[in-house]
């Protein structure tokens, strides 16, 4: 839904993008036709980006999570760690994940439910959950 | 070392090349008979013993595109290598248990059950009955293991004995283990031994969880806390923790705090000291249909392998020492 509330300027640039990616030659196509022509994949990326901007955890939180993960997994300095990094791809097994959760709990003074901890698979997910719990605590 | 892991383009190009050259001449695997219903087979690979790039390429060759993608996403050569060996071990191990025809390890397909437990997705041939094979893999960066059974589900876990725990062990146990297990760990004075006991308990619990996933059942929200793993010495019937154990005549049982009167006896556990460096936990279902089965030890055969190169039966040697549960190696 967020995608549809785009301003006309944004819309125009997205239109240009889809024209590049798809075989649409009629630049004067109306909205309906262009929509059909858009690749499926262009919708989700648009939507997700907007969604993320409004709900993502603070960069400081993400950074703290990265530091803790780096330390737990003893990652070499050259290993790149981003918010999208998946724990399993970094070599974390179940004990590592549990340890990471414990350290995060101590660091942020929160308590993570068992169900939630099983859903933490990336740095971003951990950071988002932390912020949610910190907010709840403050409330 | 792994130049082909570097750039994606090269990776895919080498792949096409291998398919042309290798698909006809797949190295052979020494076939093995299926375990009987009462037996458990365990295969393991030591990554440090696999150095040849050619061999690693051969392993890569038998994986599915999806598996290759997963490996490609791992960070670092060590992780990629053990992940590669894990997939190669599963495929080659299952392929060994031939029934009527040769199974090409590359042709095996896998799927996950609703709890995320991998299983073989046998491609149905009209007149071919797939073997009732169950398997489970577990690996660390220095050991990759695959357990195999017939008819009954199996769960395994391997952990490095020397694995460091970053958090305080008792704080961890308080959070994730049952009350009895916390007491048990708290009563151990020597930090080194406490550390060992912790790893053993964790390994058993993860092995059990793998088993429960195999059954198609998930755990409730706080699985580890509701189960206590005890070792019962057969002769006296007393409960002891592992340190006190000095004989193999013991049985590992699980007590559910939801139902403390009923010691869950559907499972057989074994805890091994494997290759001197790892604890390995194996959890299989007891087949109560076989007479006299209830208290029979776990019949276990263990092989150390470098798939396509060599296999060594190591059950009964110093490489496999039973330290918990009733185990009979053969």
XYZ file of C-alpha atoms in Angstrom:
469
model
C 0.000 0.000 0.000
C 2.911 2.294 0.758
C 4.041 1.970 -2.802
C 0.819 3.388 -4.092
C 1.046 6.459 -1.971
C 4.240 7.467 -3.750
C 4.358 10.999 -5.073
C 4.166 11.531 -8.751
C 7.892 12.268 -8.868
C 8.796 8.968 -7.274
C 6.304 7.239 -9.456
C 7.838 8.623 -12.587
C 11.286 7.410 -11.680
C 9.939 3.959 -10.842
C 8.177 3.970 -14.161
C 11.445 4.694 -15.875
C 13.014 1.821 -13.977
C 10.355 -0.610 -15.038
C 10.675 0.530 -18.608
C 14.325 -0.307 -18.511
C 13.708 -3.708 -17.077
C 10.690 -4.695 -19.103
C 9.735 -4.693 -22.679
C 7.264 -1.842 -22.543
C 7.613 0.448 -25.473
C 4.541 2.608 -25.023
C 5.593 5.365 -22.691
C 2.143 6.798 -22.670
C 0.597 3.636 -21.228
C -1.904 4.260 -18.537
C -1.388 3.067 -15.003
C -3.215 -0.203 -15.396
C -1.149 -1.389 -18.316
C 2.120 -0.432 -16.728
C 1.204 -2.219 -13.547
C 0.717 -5.418 -15.444
C 4.031 -4.908 -17.134
C 6.009 -4.377 -13.955
C 8.039 -7.335 -12.901
C 6.756 -9.005 -9.785
C 10.021 -8.411 -8.055
C 9.873 -4.652 -8.316
C 6.893 -4.422 -5.998
C 8.310 -6.167 -2.958
C 11.577 -4.259 -2.984
C 9.769 -0.936 -3.144
C 7.401 -1.860 -0.376
C 10.021 -3.394 1.880
C 12.321 -0.427 1.642
C 9.607 1.923 2.785
C 8.542 -0.425 5.511
C 12.038 -0.812 6.783
C 12.764 2.879 6.932
C 9.882 3.488 9.277
C 10.304 0.455 11.545
C 13.992 -0.432 11.596
C 16.079 -0.435 14.721
C 18.492 2.401 15.447
C 21.907 2.063 13.843
C 23.534 2.077 17.279
C 21.510 -0.974 18.254
C 22.451 -2.759 15.058
C 26.098 -1.899 15.691
C 25.965 -3.247 19.245
C 24.408 -6.475 18.006
C 27.122 -6.781 15.369
C 29.802 -6.340 18.018
C 28.283 -9.007 20.233
C 27.870 -11.444 17.344
C 31.397 -10.788 16.182
C 32.738 -11.541 19.621
C 30.625 -14.650 20.188
C 31.541 -16.197 16.875
C 35.154 -15.002 17.046
C 34.878 -13.662 13.531
C 38.076 -12.615 11.801
C 38.359 -8.867 11.178
C 37.918 -9.244 7.463
C 34.511 -10.899 7.783
C 31.927 -8.398 6.665
C 28.985 -8.079 8.989
C 25.819 -6.341 7.867
C 22.349 -6.115 9.326
C 21.226 -8.739 6.844
C 23.917 -11.218 7.826
C 22.400 -14.543 8.747
C 23.768 -16.189 11.850
C 23.960 -19.596 10.213
C 26.036 -18.211 7.355
C 28.450 -16.874 9.947
C 28.828 -20.354 11.409
C 26.588 -19.931 14.440
C 25.094 -23.128 15.752
C 22.295 -23.429 18.287
C 24.602 -22.899 21.252
C 26.027 -19.739 19.687
C 22.558 -18.360 19.026
C 21.493 -19.048 22.581
C 24.653 -17.431 23.911
C 24.129 -14.416 21.704
C 20.592 -14.037 23.014
C 21.858 -14.259 26.591
C 24.499 -11.621 25.985
C 21.958 -9.354 24.310
C 19.656 -9.758 27.287
C 22.417 -8.701 29.650
C 23.591 -5.855 27.483
C 20.154 -4.331 26.928
C 18.577 -5.469 30.195
C 15.694 -7.212 28.536
C 14.179 -10.661 28.648
C 13.634 -12.607 25.466
C 10.852 -15.185 25.243
C 11.830 -18.651 24.005
C 9.521 -18.401 20.994
C 10.996 -15.075 19.951
C 14.574 -16.242 20.279
C 13.938 -18.972 17.767
C 12.911 -16.369 15.204
C 16.141 -14.429 15.419
C 18.148 -15.424 12.391
C 19.818 -12.172 11.342
C 21.436 -9.174 12.982
C 18.527 -6.990 11.883
C 15.949 -9.300 13.448
C 17.852 -9.285 16.716
C 18.101 -5.487 16.710
C 14.405 -5.075 15.893
C 13.383 -7.424 18.679
C 15.647 -5.653 21.153
C 14.143 -2.263 20.366
C 10.652 -3.666 20.669
C 11.438 -5.117 24.098
C 13.244 -1.987 25.287
C 10.254 0.108 24.243
C 7.881 -2.244 25.996
C 9.951 -2.016 29.155
C 9.937 1.760 29.063
C 6.187 1.894 28.551
C 42.772 -22.375 -1.335
C 39.311 -22.316 -2.767
C 39.765 -20.035 -5.691
C 36.424 -21.094 -7.110
C 34.609 -19.741 -4.101
C 35.906 -16.288 -4.840
C 34.110 -15.044 -7.864
C 30.642 -16.187 -8.688
C 31.221 -16.144 -12.441
C 34.219 -18.439 -12.204
C 32.287 -20.653 -9.851
C 29.499 -21.210 -12.308
C 31.874 -21.692 -15.186
C 33.868 -24.329 -13.332
C 30.606 -25.988 -12.481
C 29.619 -26.475 -16.122
C 33.055 -27.811 -16.858
C 32.830 -30.359 -14.067
C 29.444 -31.513 -15.151
C 30.790 -32.377 -18.542
C 33.918 -34.095 -17.302
C 32.751 -35.780 -14.145
C 29.182 -36.823 -14.620
C 30.103 -39.984 -16.439
C 32.880 -41.048 -14.133
C 31.609 -40.757 -10.590
C 34.071 -42.139 -8.055
C 32.824 -45.233 -6.332
C 31.604 -45.717 -2.816
C 32.065 -48.913 -0.895
C 28.547 -50.220 -0.368
C 27.326 -51.133 3.096
C 24.342 -53.174 4.239
C 21.482 -51.324 5.802
C 21.549 -51.337 9.571
C 19.099 -53.782 11.078
C 16.257 -52.370 13.128
C 18.293 -52.614 16.305
C 21.433 -51.048 14.913
C 22.681 -47.520 14.590
C 25.369 -46.468 12.157
C 27.528 -43.412 12.585
C 29.796 -41.968 9.910
C 32.151 -39.085 10.442
C 34.669 -36.993 8.514
C 37.510 -34.939 9.911
C 37.787 -31.827 7.713
C 41.489 -31.511 8.478
C 42.041 -34.816 6.718
C 40.478 -33.559 3.515
C 42.999 -31.332 1.817
C 42.737 -32.057 -1.871
C 41.011 -29.396 -3.922
C 40.179 -31.957 -6.573
C 38.367 -34.012 -3.984
C 36.477 -30.982 -2.680
C 35.458 -30.232 -6.254
C 34.130 -33.763 -6.564
C 32.047 -33.213 -3.454
C 30.740 -29.953 -4.824
C 29.815 -31.787 -7.992
C 27.292 -34.037 -6.253
C 25.382 -31.269 -4.496
C 22.172 -29.663 -5.639
C 22.173 -26.046 -6.865
C 20.341 -25.030 -3.692
C 22.990 -26.662 -1.496
C 25.735 -24.969 -3.463
C 24.039 -21.616 -2.964
C 23.881 -22.179 0.783
C 27.551 -23.027 0.909
C 28.440 -20.046 -1.212
C 26.703 -17.767 1.283
C 28.821 -18.965 4.200
C 31.562 -16.638 5.316
C 35.075 -17.958 5.180
C 36.807 -21.056 3.859
C 36.576 -23.063 7.060
C 32.807 -22.678 7.247
C 32.332 -23.362 3.551
C 34.446 -26.497 3.830
C 32.611 -28.032 6.776
C 29.246 -27.154 5.235
C 30.361 -28.775 1.978
C 31.570 -31.879 3.786
C 28.297 -32.130 5.697
C 26.240 -32.245 2.504
C 28.710 -34.533 0.778
C 28.709 -36.886 3.771
C 24.917 -37.157 3.826
C 24.664 -37.825 0.111
C 27.493 -40.322 -0.103
C 26.444 -42.123 3.070
C 22.850 -42.618 1.951
C 24.049 -43.670 -1.499
C 26.085 -46.478 0.063
C 23.010 -48.226 1.351
C 22.019 -49.578 -2.006
C 19.015 -51.817 -2.230
C 18.294 -52.930 -5.777
C 20.189 -50.429 -7.792
C 23.070 -48.050 -7.552
C 22.117 -44.731 -6.119
C 23.948 -41.772 -7.555
C 24.595 -39.436 -4.601
C 23.907 -36.476 -6.835
C 20.440 -37.682 -7.668
C 19.212 -37.674 -4.092
C 16.640 -35.074 -3.235
C 15.906 -33.758 0.219
C 13.042 -31.957 1.870
C 12.269 -30.734 5.357
C 9.457 -31.868 7.561
C 7.270 -29.254 9.186
C 9.729 -28.843 12.041
C 12.631 -28.240 9.746
C 14.147 -31.692 9.987
C 15.746 -32.746 6.709
C 14.715 -36.063 5.204
C 15.218 -37.863 1.916
C 12.631 -37.168 -0.724
C 12.757 -40.502 -2.519
C 11.846 -40.210 -6.142
C 9.191 -42.819 -6.723
C 9.895 -45.567 -9.149
C 6.981 -47.869 -9.773
C 8.585 -51.108 -8.732
C 11.126 -49.781 -6.277
C 10.494 -49.480 -2.600
C 12.652 -46.838 -0.935
C 14.631 -48.017 2.091
C 13.083 -46.907 5.399
C 16.269 -44.988 6.116
C 16.478 -42.242 8.707
C 19.435 -39.960 9.082
C 20.600 -36.885 10.931
C 23.723 -34.778 10.537
C 25.589 -32.537 12.874
C 28.893 -30.800 12.493
C 31.427 -28.491 14.009
C 34.283 -26.897 12.127
C 36.467 -29.887 12.958
C 34.125 -32.869 12.681
C 31.179 -33.752 10.471
C 28.935 -36.652 11.489
C 25.964 -38.498 10.057
C 23.869 -41.020 11.959
C 21.767 -43.627 10.138
C 19.013 -45.941 11.302
C 16.281 -48.014 9.748
C 12.624 -47.622 10.683
C 13.219 -45.473 13.738
C 14.034 -41.768 13.805
C 17.459 -40.645 14.941
C 18.813 -37.398 16.313
C 22.505 -36.641 16.814
C 24.632 -33.760 17.946
C 28.374 -33.275 18.063
C 30.207 -30.593 19.995
C 33.860 -29.813 20.465
C 34.961 -30.821 23.927
C 37.088 -27.730 24.204
C 34.405 -25.370 23.046
C 34.504 -22.203 25.077
C 31.345 -20.866 26.658
C 31.288 -17.086 26.711
C 28.623 -16.749 29.352
C 28.757 -17.932 32.913
C 27.886 -21.632 32.872
C 25.567 -21.512 35.863
C 23.787 -18.421 34.577
C 23.315 -20.268 31.326
C 22.054 -23.397 33.042
C 19.659 -21.371 35.155
C 18.245 -19.860 32.007
C 18.094 -22.908 29.769
C 18.423 -26.115 31.740
C 16.107 -27.725 34.209
C 16.360 -27.130 37.935
C 17.886 -30.535 38.603
C 20.509 -30.054 35.945
C 21.415 -26.672 37.371
C 21.869 -28.252 40.807
C 23.998 -30.945 39.268
C 26.292 -28.480 37.547
C 26.452 -26.238 40.589
C 27.654 -29.168 42.658
C 30.737 -29.684 40.520
C 33.647 -27.841 42.089
C 36.283 -28.102 39.396
C 35.563 -25.547 36.638
C 37.110 -27.759 33.955
C 34.900 -30.690 34.892
C 31.905 -28.408 35.221
C 32.617 -27.212 31.714
C 32.801 -30.785 30.450
C 29.550 -31.760 32.139
C 27.878 -28.713 30.651
C 28.954 -29.598 27.130
C 27.827 -33.198 27.605
C 24.402 -32.104 28.797
C 24.027 -29.606 25.996
C 25.037 -32.184 23.410
C 22.495 -34.650 24.728
C 19.732 -32.099 24.736
C 20.429 -30.962 21.211
C 20.649 -34.575 20.074
C 17.305 -35.220 21.671
C 15.781 -32.177 20.070
C 16.952 -33.396 16.708
C 15.281 -36.708 17.436
C 12.003 -35.083 18.437
C 12.030 -33.044 15.248
C 12.434 -36.292 13.372
C 9.259 -37.564 14.900
C 7.473 -34.624 13.341
C 6.815 -33.143 16.719
C 8.113 -29.802 17.804
C 9.023 -28.852 21.293
C 6.900 -26.564 23.366
C 8.127 -23.063 24.004
C 10.809 -23.879 26.553
C 12.025 -27.308 25.557
C 15.260 -27.596 27.402
C 13.878 -26.534 30.703
C 11.141 -29.138 30.832
C 13.385 -32.131 30.316
C 15.998 -33.393 32.704
C 18.514 -35.866 31.462
C 19.566 -38.372 34.052
C 21.862 -41.290 33.983
C 20.564 -44.265 35.815
C 23.028 -46.860 36.848
C 21.444 -50.143 35.974
C 22.636 -52.194 38.892
C 21.617 -49.940 41.701
C 18.875 -47.931 40.025
C 20.339 -44.768 41.573
C 20.529 -41.567 39.615
C 23.927 -40.083 39.118
C 25.559 -37.544 36.948
C 28.198 -38.464 34.440
C 31.233 -37.898 36.552
C 30.204 -40.567 38.961
C 29.813 -43.077 36.211
C 32.548 -45.604 36.056
C 30.952 -48.319 34.052
C 29.119 -48.534 30.783
C 26.168 -50.227 32.361
C 24.072 -47.136 32.607
C 21.032 -45.826 30.957
C 20.320 -42.240 30.056
C 16.727 -41.355 30.680
C 14.693 -38.260 30.295
C 12.348 -36.942 32.912
C 9.698 -34.549 31.859
C 8.776 -31.941 34.428
C 5.264 -31.952 33.019
C 4.942 -35.574 33.951
C 7.538 -36.352 36.606
C 6.188 -39.756 37.521
C 6.645 -41.073 34.062
C 10.266 -41.284 33.010
C 10.062 -41.089 29.288
C 11.488 -44.370 28.201
C 10.778 -44.279 24.523
C 14.248 -43.139 23.736
C 17.698 -44.625 23.848
C 20.603 -42.300 24.301
C 24.297 -42.730 23.882
C 27.000 -40.240 24.685
C 30.378 -40.809 23.074
C 33.818 -39.325 23.222
C 34.508 -39.233 19.497
C 37.928 -38.929 17.874
C 39.292 -37.605 21.157
C 38.028 -34.152 20.345
C 34.242 -34.244 20.415
C 31.249 -35.342 22.407
C 28.614 -36.998 20.282
C 25.081 -37.659 21.420
C 22.859 -40.123 19.648
C 19.161 -40.418 20.337
C 17.032 -43.156 18.764
C 13.641 -44.528 19.456
C 13.332 -47.842 21.171
C 11.619 -50.350 18.995
C 9.322 -51.919 21.537
C 7.997 -54.372 19.008
C 11.165 -56.416 19.288
C 11.085 -58.702 22.290
C 13.514 -57.967 25.099
C 14.328 -54.700 23.447
C 13.482 -52.354 26.284
C 16.757 -52.545 28.133
C 19.034 -53.672 25.340
C 22.095 -51.514 24.730
C 22.388 -49.405 21.601
C 24.159 -51.447 18.973
C 26.500 -49.049 17.294
C 28.865 -49.249 14.331
C 31.108 -46.282 13.587
C 33.140 -45.436 10.505
C 35.641 -42.679 9.937
C 35.523 -41.787 6.279
C 36.863 -39.621 3.516
C 34.086 -40.199 0.944
C 35.318 -41.646 -2.363
C 38.737 -42.218 -0.823
C 38.713 -44.434 2.223
C 36.550 -45.773 5.018
C 37.752 -47.088 8.307
C 35.581 -48.977 10.744
C 36.508 -47.505 14.109
C 33.885 -48.913 16.469
C 35.529 -50.535 19.422
C 38.738 -48.545 18.990
C 40.028 -45.609 20.982
C 38.336 -43.287 18.525
C 34.938 -44.116 19.982
C 34.540 -44.247 23.739
C 31.098 -44.595 25.252
C 30.812 -42.298 28.251
C 27.105 -42.432 28.853
C 24.210 -44.653 27.992
C 24.302 -48.318 27.315
C 26.239 -48.929 24.142
C 27.473 -52.044 22.439
C 29.906 -51.320 19.648
C 30.270 -53.723 16.797
